[in-house]
Coordinates of C-alpha atoms and ligand atoms in Angstrom, one line a residue:
X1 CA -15.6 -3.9 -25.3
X2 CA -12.7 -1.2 -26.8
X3 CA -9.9 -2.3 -28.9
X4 CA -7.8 1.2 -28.6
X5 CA -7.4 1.6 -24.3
X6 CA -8.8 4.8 -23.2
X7 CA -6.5 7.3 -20.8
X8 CA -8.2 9.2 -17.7
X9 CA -5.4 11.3 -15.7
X10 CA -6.0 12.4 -12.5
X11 CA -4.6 16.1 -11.4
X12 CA -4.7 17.5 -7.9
X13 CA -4.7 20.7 -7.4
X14 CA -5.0 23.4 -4.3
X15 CA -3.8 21.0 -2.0
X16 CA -1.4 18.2 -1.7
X17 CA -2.8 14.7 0.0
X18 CA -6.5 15.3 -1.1
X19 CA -7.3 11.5 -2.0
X20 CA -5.9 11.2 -5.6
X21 CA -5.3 7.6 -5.2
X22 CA -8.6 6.9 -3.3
X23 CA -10.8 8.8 -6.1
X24 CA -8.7 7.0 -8.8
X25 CA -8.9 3.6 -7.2
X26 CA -13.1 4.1 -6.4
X27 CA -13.5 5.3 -10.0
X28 CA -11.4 2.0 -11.5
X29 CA -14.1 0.2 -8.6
X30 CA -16.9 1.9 -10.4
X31 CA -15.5 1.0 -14.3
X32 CA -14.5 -2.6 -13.3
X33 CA -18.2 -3.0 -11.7
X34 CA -19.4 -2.4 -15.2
X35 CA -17.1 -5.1 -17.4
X36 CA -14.5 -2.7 -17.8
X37 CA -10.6 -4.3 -17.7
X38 CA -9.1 -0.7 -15.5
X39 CA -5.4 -0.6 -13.7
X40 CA -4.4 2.7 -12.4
X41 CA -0.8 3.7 -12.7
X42 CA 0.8 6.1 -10.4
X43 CA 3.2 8.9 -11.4
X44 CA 5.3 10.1 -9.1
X45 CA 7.4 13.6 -9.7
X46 CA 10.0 13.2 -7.3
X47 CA 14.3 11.9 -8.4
X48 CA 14.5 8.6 -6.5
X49 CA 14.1 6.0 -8.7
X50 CA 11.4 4.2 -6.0
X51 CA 10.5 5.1 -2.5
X52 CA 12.2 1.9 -1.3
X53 CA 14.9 4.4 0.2
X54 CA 12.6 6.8 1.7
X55 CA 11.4 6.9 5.4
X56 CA 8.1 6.1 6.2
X57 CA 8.0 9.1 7.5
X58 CA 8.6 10.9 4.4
X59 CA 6.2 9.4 2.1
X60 CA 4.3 6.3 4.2
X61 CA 5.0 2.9 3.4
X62 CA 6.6 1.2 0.7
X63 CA 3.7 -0.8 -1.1
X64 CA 5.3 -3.7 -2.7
X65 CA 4.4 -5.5 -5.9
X66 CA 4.6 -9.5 -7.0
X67 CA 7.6 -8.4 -9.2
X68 CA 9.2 -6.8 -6.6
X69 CA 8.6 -3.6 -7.4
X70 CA 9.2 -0.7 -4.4
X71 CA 5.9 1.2 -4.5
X72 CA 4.1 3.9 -3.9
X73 CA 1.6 3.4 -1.2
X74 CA -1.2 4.2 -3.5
X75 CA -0.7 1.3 -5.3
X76 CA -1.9 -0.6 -2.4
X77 CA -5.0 0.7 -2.7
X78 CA -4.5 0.3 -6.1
X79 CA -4.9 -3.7 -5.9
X80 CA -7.1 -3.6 -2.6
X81 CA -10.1 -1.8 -4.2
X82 CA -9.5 -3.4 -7.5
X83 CA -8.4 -7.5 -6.3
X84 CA -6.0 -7.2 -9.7
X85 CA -2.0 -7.3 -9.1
X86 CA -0.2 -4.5 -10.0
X87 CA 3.5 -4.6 -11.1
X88 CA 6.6 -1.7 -11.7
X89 CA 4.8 -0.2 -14.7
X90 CA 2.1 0.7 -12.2
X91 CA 4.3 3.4 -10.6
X92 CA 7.1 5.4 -12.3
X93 CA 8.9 8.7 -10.5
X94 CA 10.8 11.1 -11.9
X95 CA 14.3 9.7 -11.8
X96 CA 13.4 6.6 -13.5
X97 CA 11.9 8.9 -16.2
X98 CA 15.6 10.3 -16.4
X99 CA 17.4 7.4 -15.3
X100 CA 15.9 5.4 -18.8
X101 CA 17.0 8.8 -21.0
X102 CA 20.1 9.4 -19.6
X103 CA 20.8 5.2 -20.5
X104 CA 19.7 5.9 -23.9
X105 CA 22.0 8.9 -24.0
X106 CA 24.8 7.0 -23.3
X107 CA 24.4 4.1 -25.5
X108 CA 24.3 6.6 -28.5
X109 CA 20.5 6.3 -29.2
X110 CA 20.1 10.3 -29.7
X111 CA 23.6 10.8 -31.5
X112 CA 24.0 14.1 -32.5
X113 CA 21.0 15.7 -30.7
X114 CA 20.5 17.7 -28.1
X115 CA 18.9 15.7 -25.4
X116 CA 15.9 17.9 -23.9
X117 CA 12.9 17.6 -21.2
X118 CA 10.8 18.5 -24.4
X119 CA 11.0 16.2 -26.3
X120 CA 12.9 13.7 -24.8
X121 CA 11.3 13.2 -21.4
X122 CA 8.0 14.3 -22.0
X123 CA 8.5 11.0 -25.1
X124 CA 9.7 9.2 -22.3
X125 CA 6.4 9.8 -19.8
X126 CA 4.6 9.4 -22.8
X127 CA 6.1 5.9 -23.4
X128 CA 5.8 4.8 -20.0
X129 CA 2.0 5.7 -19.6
X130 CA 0.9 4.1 -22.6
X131 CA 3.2 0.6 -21.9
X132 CA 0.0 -0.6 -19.8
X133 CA -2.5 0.5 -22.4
X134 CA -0.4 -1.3 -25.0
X135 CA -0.2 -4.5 -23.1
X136 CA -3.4 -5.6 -24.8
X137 CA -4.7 -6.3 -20.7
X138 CA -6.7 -3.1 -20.4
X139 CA -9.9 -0.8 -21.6
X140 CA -9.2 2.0 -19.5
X141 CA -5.9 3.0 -17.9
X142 CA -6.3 5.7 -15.2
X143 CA -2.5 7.8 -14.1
X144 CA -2.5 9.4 -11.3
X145 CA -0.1 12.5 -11.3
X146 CA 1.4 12.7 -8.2
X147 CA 1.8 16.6 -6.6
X148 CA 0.3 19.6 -7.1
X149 CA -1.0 21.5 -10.5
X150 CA 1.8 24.1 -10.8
X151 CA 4.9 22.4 -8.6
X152 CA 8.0 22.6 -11.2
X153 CA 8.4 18.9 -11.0
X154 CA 4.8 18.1 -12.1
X155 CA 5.2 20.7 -15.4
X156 CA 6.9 17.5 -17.7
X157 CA 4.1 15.3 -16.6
X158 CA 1.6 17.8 -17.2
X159 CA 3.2 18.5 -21.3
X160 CA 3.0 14.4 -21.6
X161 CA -1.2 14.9 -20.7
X162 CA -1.3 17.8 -23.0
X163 CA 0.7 16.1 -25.4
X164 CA -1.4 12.7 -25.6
X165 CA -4.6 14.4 -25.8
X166 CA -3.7 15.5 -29.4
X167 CA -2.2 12.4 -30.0
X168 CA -4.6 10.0 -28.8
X169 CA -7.7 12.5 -29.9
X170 CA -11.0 13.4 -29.1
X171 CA -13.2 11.1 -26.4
X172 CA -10.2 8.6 -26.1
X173 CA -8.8 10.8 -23.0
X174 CA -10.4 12.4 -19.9
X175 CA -8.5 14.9 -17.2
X176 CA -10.1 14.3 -13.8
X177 CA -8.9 17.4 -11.9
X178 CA -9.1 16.8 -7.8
X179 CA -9.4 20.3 -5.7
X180 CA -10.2 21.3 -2.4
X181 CA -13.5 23.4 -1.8
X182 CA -12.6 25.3 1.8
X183 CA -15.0 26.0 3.9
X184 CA -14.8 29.5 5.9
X185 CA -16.7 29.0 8.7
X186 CA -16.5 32.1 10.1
X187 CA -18.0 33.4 6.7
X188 CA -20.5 30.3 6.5
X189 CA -19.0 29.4 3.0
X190 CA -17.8 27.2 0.7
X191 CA -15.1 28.8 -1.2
X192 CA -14.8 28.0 -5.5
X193 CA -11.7 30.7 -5.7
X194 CA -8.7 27.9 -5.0
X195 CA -10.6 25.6 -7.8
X196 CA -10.8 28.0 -9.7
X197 CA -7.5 29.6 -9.6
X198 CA -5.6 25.4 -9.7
X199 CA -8.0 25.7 -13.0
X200 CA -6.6 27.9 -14.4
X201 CA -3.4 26.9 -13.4
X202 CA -3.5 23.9 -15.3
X203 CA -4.9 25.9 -18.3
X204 CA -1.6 28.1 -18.7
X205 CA -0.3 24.8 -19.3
X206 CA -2.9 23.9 -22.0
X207 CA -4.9 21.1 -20.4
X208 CA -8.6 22.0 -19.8
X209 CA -9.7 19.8 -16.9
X210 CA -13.3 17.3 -18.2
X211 CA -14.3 16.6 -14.5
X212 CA -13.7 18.3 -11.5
X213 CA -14.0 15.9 -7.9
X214 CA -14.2 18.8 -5.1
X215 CA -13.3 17.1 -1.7
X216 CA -15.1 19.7 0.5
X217 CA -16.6 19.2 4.2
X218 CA -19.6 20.5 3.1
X219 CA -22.4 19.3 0.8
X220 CA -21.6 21.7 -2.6
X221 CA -25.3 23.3 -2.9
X222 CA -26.3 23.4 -7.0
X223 CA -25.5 27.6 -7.1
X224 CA -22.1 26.4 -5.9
X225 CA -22.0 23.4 -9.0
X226 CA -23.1 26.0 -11.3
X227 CA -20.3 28.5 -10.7
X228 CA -17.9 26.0 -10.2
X229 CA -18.8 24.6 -13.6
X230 CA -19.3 28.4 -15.5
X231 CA -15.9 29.5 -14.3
X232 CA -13.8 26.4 -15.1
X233 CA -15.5 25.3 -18.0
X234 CA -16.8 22.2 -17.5
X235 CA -20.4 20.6 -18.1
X236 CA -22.4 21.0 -14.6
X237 CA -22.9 17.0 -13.9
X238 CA -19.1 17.2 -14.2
X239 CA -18.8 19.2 -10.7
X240 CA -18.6 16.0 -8.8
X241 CA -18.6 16.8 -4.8
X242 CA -16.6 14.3 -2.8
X243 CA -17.5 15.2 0.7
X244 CA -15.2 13.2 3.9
X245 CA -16.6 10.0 3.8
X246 CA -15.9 7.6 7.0
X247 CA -14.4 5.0 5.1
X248 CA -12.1 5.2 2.2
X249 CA -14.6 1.8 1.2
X250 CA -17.6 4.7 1.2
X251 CA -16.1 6.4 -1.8
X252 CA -16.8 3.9 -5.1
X253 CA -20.7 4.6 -3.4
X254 CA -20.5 8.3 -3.1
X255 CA -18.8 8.9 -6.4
X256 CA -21.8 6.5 -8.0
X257 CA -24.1 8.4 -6.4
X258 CA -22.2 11.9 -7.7
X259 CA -22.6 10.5 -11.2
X260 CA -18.5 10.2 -11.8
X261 CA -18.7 6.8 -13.5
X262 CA -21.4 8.0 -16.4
X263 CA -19.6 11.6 -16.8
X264 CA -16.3 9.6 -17.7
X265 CA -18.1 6.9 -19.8
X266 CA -19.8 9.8 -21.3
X267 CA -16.8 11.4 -22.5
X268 CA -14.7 8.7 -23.4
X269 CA -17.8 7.2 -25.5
X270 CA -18.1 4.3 -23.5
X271 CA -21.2 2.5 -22.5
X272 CA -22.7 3.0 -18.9
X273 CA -23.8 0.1 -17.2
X274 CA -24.9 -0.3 -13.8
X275 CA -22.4 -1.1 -11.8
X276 CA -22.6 -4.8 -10.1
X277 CA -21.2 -3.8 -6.0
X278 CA -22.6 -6.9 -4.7
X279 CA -20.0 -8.1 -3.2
X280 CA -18.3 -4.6 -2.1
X281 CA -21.4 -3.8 -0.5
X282 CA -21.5 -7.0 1.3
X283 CA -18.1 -6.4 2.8
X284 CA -18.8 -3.0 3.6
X285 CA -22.3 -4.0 5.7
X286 CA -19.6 -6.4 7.5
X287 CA -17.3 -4.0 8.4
X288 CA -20.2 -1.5 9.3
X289 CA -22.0 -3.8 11.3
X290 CA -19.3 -6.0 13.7
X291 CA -20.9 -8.1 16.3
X292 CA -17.8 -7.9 18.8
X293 CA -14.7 -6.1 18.8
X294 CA -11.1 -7.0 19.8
X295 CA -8.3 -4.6 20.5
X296 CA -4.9 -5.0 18.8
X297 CA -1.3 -3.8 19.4
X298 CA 0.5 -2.7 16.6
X299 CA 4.2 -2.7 17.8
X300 CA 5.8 -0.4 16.0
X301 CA 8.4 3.1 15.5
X302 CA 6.8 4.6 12.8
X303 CA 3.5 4.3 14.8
X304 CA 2.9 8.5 15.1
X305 CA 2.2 8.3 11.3
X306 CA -0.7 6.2 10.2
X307 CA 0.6 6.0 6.4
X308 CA 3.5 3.7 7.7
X309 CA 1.6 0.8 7.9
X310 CA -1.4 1.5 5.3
X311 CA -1.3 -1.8 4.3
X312 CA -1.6 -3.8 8.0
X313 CA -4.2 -1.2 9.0
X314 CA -6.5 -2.3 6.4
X315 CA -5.5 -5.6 6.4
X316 CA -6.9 -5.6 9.7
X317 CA -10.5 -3.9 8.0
X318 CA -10.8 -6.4 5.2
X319 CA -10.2 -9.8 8.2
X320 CA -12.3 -8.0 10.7
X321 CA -15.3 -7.7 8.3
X322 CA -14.7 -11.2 7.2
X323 CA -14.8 -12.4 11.6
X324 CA -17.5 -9.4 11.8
X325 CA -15.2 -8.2 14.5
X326 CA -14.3 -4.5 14.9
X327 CA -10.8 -4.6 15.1
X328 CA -9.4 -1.5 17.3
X329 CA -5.4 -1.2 16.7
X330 CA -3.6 0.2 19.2
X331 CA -0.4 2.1 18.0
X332 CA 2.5 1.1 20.6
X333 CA 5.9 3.0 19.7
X334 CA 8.4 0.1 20.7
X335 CA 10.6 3.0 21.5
X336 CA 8.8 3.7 24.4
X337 CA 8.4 0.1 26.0
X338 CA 10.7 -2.0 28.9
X339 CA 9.9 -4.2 31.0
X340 CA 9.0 -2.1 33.8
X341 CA 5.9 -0.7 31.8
X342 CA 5.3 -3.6 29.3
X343 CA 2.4 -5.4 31.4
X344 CA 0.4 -1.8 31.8
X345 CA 0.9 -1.5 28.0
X346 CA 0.4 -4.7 26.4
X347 CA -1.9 -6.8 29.4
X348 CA -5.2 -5.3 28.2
X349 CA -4.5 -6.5 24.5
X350 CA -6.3 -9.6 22.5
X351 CA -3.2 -9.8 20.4
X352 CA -0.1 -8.4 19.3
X353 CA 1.4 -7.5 15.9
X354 CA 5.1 -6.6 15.6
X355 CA 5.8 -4.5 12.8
X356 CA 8.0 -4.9 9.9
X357 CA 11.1 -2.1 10.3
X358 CA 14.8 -1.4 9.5
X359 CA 17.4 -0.8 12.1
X360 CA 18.4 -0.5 15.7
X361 CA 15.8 1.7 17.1
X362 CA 13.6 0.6 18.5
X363 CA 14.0 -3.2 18.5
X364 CA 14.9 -3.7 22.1
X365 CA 11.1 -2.9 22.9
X366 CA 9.9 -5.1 20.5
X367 CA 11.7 -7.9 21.8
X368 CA 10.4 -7.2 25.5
X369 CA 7.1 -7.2 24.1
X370 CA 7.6 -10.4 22.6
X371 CA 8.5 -12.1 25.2
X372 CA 5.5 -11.3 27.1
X373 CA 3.1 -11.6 25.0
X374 CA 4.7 -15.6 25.0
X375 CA 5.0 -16.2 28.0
X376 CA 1.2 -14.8 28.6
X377 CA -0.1 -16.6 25.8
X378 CA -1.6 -13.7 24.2
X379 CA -2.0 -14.7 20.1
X380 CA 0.8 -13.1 18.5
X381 CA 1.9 -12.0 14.3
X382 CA 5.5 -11.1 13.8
X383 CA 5.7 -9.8 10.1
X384 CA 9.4 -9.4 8.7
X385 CA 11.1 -7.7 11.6
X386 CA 8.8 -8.8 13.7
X387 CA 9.3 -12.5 12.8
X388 CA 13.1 -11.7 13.6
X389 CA 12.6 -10.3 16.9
X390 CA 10.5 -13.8 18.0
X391 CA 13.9 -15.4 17.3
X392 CA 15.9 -12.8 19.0
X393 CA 13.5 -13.1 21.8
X394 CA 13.6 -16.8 21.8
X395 CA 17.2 -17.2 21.2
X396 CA 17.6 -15.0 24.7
X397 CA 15.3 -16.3 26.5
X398 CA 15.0 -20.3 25.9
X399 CA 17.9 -20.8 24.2
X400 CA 19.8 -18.9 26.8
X401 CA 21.5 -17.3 24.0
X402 CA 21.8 -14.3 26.1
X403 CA 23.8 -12.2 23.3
X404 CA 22.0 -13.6 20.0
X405 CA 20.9 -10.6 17.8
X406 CA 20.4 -9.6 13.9
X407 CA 23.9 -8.6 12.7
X408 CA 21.5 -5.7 10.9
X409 CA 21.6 -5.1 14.6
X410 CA 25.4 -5.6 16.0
X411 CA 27.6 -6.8 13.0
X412 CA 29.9 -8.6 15.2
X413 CA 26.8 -10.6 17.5
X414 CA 28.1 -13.9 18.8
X415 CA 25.1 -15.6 17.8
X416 CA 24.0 -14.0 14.6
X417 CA 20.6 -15.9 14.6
X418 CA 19.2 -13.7 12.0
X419 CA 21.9 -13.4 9.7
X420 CA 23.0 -11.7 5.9
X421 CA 22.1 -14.5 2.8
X422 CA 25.2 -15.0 1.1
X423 CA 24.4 -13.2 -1.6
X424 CA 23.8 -10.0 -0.2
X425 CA 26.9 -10.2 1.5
X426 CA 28.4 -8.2 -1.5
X427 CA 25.7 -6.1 -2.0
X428 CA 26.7 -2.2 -1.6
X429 CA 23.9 -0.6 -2.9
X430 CA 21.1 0.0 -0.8
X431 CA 18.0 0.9 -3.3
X432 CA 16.3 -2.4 -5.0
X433 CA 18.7 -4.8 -3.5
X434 CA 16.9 -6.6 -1.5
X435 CA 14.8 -9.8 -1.4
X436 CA 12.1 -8.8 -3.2
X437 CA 8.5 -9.8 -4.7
X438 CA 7.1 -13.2 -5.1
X439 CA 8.7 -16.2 -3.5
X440 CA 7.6 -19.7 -3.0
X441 CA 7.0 -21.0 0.4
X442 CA 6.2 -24.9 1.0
X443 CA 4.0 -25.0 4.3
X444 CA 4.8 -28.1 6.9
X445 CA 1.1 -30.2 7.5
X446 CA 1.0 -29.9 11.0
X447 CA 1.1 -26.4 11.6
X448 CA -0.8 -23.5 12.1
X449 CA 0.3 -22.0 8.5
X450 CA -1.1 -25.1 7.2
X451 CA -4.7 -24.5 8.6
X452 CA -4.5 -20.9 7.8
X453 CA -3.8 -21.3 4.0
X454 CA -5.0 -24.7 3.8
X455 CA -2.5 -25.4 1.1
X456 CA 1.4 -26.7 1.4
X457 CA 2.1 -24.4 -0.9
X458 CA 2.2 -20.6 -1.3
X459 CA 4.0 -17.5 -2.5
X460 CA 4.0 -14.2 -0.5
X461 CA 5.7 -11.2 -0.9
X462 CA 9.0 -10.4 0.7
X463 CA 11.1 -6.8 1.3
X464 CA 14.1 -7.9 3.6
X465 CA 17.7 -8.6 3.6
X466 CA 18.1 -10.6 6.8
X467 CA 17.7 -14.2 7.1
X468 CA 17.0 -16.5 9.8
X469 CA 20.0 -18.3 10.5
X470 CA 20.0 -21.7 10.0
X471 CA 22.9 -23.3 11.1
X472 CA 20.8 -22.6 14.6
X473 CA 17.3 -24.8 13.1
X474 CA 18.2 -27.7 15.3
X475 CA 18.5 -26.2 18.4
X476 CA 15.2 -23.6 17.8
X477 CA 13.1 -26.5 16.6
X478 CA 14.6 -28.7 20.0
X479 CA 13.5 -25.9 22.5
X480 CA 10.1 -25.3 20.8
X481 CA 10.2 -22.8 18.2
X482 CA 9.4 -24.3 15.0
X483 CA 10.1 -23.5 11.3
X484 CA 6.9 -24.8 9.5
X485 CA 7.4 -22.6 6.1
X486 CA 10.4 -22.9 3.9
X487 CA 11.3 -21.3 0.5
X488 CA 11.8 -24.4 -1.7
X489 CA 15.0 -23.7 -3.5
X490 CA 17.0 -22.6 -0.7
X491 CA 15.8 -23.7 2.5
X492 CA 15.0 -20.3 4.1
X493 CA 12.9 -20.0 6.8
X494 CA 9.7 -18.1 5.7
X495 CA 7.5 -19.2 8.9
X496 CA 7.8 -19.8 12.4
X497 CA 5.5 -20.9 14.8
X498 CA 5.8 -22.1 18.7
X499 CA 3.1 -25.1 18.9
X500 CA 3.1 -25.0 22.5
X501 CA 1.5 -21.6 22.5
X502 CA -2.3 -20.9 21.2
X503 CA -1.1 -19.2 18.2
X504 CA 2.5 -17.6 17.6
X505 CA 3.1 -17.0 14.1
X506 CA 5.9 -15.4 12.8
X507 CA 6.6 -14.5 9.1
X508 CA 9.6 -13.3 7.2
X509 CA 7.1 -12.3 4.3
X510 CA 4.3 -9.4 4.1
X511 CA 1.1 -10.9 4.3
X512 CA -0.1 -7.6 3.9
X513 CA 0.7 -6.8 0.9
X514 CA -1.9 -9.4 -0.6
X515 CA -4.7 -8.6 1.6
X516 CA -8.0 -7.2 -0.7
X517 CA -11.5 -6.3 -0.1
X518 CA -12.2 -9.2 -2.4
X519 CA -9.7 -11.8 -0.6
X520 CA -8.9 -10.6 2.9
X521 CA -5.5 -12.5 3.8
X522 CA -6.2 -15.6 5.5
X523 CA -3.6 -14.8 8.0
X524 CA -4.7 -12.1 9.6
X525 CA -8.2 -13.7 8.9
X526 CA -7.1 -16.1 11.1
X527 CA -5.3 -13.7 13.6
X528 CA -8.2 -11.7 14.4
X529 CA -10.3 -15.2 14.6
X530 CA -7.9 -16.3 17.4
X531 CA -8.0 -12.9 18.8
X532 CA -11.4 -13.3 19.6
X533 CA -11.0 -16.5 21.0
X534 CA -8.3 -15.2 23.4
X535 CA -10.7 -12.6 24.2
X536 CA -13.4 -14.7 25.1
X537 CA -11.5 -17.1 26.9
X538 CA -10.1 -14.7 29.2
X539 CA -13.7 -13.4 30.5
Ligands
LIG601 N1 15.3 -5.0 8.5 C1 14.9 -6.4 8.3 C2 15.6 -7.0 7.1 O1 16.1 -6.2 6.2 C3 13.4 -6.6 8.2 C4 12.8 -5.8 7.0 C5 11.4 -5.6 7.1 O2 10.8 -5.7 8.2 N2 10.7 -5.4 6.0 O3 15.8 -8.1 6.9

């Protein structure tokens, strides 16, 4: 094994969204395969200091780590594909970058200079990729560049690459530069012209690219490889095609079978090993090959945009394989439901998922939905907001609570049954404030929880503010609606569950979070189990 890490960047060019993340994450597949330590890092070139502000529909969802990190949603696949944890140094954006210099400004640590992108940011991006390399943890630490060769926010990021290649020297870095390879089909052709031009691109800017991964819709024929590889100077078995695969779990295979593994080894001097997929390749003959299927609603109102719950979808891939069960989800904008059309939309289902969410749109839907899908029986996950709709729904409607709510929802609610933790109640800012990360959750015996995790004890991680109330515990647990999963230290409710139905499980944590190829969560394991059972019982 190394003793100094070795760095691999990732570029995109041509096109934004082409799969950075996926190609990173498959490549890290292929080096861990082959007794390599890899973590991927993700750069991000935009001012917020975290997307935990940003709407899903901006940027997707907001992956979140076991220190509590707001993420980028490629971390997510980050720790799927890979079954290690990632933390904040995985992802850093531009305004932490400046957020750290301008700190160091004011506390007098430049004193009488001139404080500058070069040197004083590119130093910092330079700091910040090389603090996981550092750690002593790693062989090979991949960084992503978010955006687009040639966008003015990616230039710093860019200098740092070009920088650390002369710092760290020859074979201890490799640039991976993604591009698209359009295909005119009125022509009949693959075109090399935007590769080579993002090429070049990147070149003004002093970084030759090692590898370039072409996505493409088209097989790349060898005439195409060669001129790809003659007019962007690389080697030829460094034109790696990565062609639409039908699975993002298809891509460690295809970029084995391109050869992307050995050309990076190659360069950074490493040994090449075949890599062991055993158990990747398991999963993904599960996942191809399902023996039954079950349909799913995802309640949600970011449901137009599939990025917005990346991390349930393929939670939902990883516990189907593991029930060999094709799971279809059906996307159900809560926006759009009432109880005048909730039985057409939600009767067909084998279970229903409430999504997480933040504010008032929305939620009256969600709790209409709820309601039916207890009263019918149908197996039900409530994750975060959805957990706090089940007790908005339950308060209503068996409690006879008629005006309970979230005071997220109506500040002045008579019976605030999800309520604001006294400490947030001073909190004014809105980014990082939140509960966040890792907490502890102790699991009551006789519950559902307790079967799923088989343990009494657990951590999961949370993104929320709101609490379930519980000055109201009494009366919930009374009428039915039991908390079986408290945080230890401060008796909030992490889990509830209504025994009397098949299974009703809602969580104030993100189960999804934790889900991985390697260890699908054993919640949704157990969802889609119980899904199945619904489904069959109902013939
Ligand atoms: N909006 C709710 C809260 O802040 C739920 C958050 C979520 O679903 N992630 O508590």
């Amino acid at each position: 094994m190394t003793t100094n890490p070795k760095y691999i960047f990732v570029t995109g060019g041509v096109s934004s969204s082409l799969g950075k993340g996926i190609i990173a994450a498959s490549l890290a597949k292929l080096l861990q395969a082959q007794g390599y330590r890899a973590t991927i890092q993700k750069l991000d070139p935009y001012i917020n200091i975290d997307p935990g502000t940003l709407n899903p529909y901006e940027h997707g969802e907001c992956y979140v780590t076991d220190d509590g990190a707001e993420t980028d949603l490629d971390l997510g696949h980050y720790e799927r594909f890979l079954n290690v944890p990632t933390s904040q140094a995985n992802n850093v954006t531009t305004g932490r970058i400046y957020q750290s210099v301008i700190d160091k400004e004011r506390r007098g640590e430049f004193l009488g200079k001139t404080v500058q992108v070069i040197p004083h940011i590119t130093d910092e991006i330079k700091r910040r990729i090389q603090i996981l390399g550092n750690s002593g943890d790693y062989d090979i630490v991949i960084t992503e560049i978010g955006g687009t060769v040639g966008d003015i926010e990616s230039l710093p990021y860019i200098e740092a690459v070009r920088q650390l290649e002369w710092d760290l020297g020859e074979h201890n870095t490799c640039v991976i530069h993604l591009t698209l390879v359009p295909y005119l089909s009125a022509a009949g052709e693959l075109k090399t012209k935007p590769t080579q031009h993002s090429v070049k691109t990147l070149m003004e800017s002093g970084v030759q690219a090692d590898i370039l991964v072409c996505r493409t819709e088209h097989p790349l024929s060898d005439g195409i490889k060669t001129k790809l590889a003659r007019f962007c100077n690389v080697k030829k078995e460094a034109v790696i095609e990565s062609i639409d695969a039908s699975t993002i779990y298809d891509v460690p295979n295809l970029m084995l079978e391109e050869g992307l593994d050995k050309v990076v080894l190659n360069q950074l001097q490493l040994k090449s090993d075949v890599p062991d997929l055993k158990r990747w390749n398991e999963f993904l003959k599960r996942h191809k090959n399902p023996k039954s299927e079950v349909t799913i609603g995802l309640i949600g109102k970011y449901v137009e945009l599939q990025d917005s719950y990346k991390s349930i979808l393929e939670s939902f891939i990883h516990a189907g394989a593991e029930n060999e069960v094709k799971v279809n989800v059906e996307p159900i904008h809560s926006e759009y439901l009432s109880e005048s059309n909730i039985e057409f939309k939600l009767g067909h289902l084998d279970g229903v998922l409430v999504a997480p969410g933040f504010g008032e749109r929305g939620i009256e839907g969600k709790i209409d939905a709820v309601r039916f899908v207890r009263e019918q029986n149908i197996p039900f996950l409530g994750i975060c907001l959805g957990m706090q709709m089940a007790v908005i729904e339950y308060a209503r409607n068996v409690l006879n609570l008629k005006d309970a709510n979230s005071v997220e929802m109506d500040e002045r609610t008579p019976n605030p049954v999800i309520n604001l933790m006294a400490s947030q109640k001073g909190v004014v800012n809105k980014g990082g404030t939140m509960r966040l990360g890792t907490w502890d959750c102790n699991i009551e015996k006789d519950s559902i929880a307790y079967k799923v995790y088989n343990s009494e004890t657990i951590t999961e991680r949370h993104r929320h503010r709101f609490e379930f109330n519980n000055d109201y515990k009494d009366q919930f647990e009374k009428a039915g609606m039991k908390a079986t999963g408290l945080n230890p230290e401060t008796g909030l409710v992490e889990i509830v569950e209504i025994p009397e139905n098949d299974w009703f499980v809602g969580v104030q944590y993100h189960p999804e979070y934790k889900s991985t190829v390697k260890s699908p969560h054993p919640l949704f394991v157990a969802f889609v189990a119980a899904a199945l059972k619904y489904k069959k019982k109902k013939k």
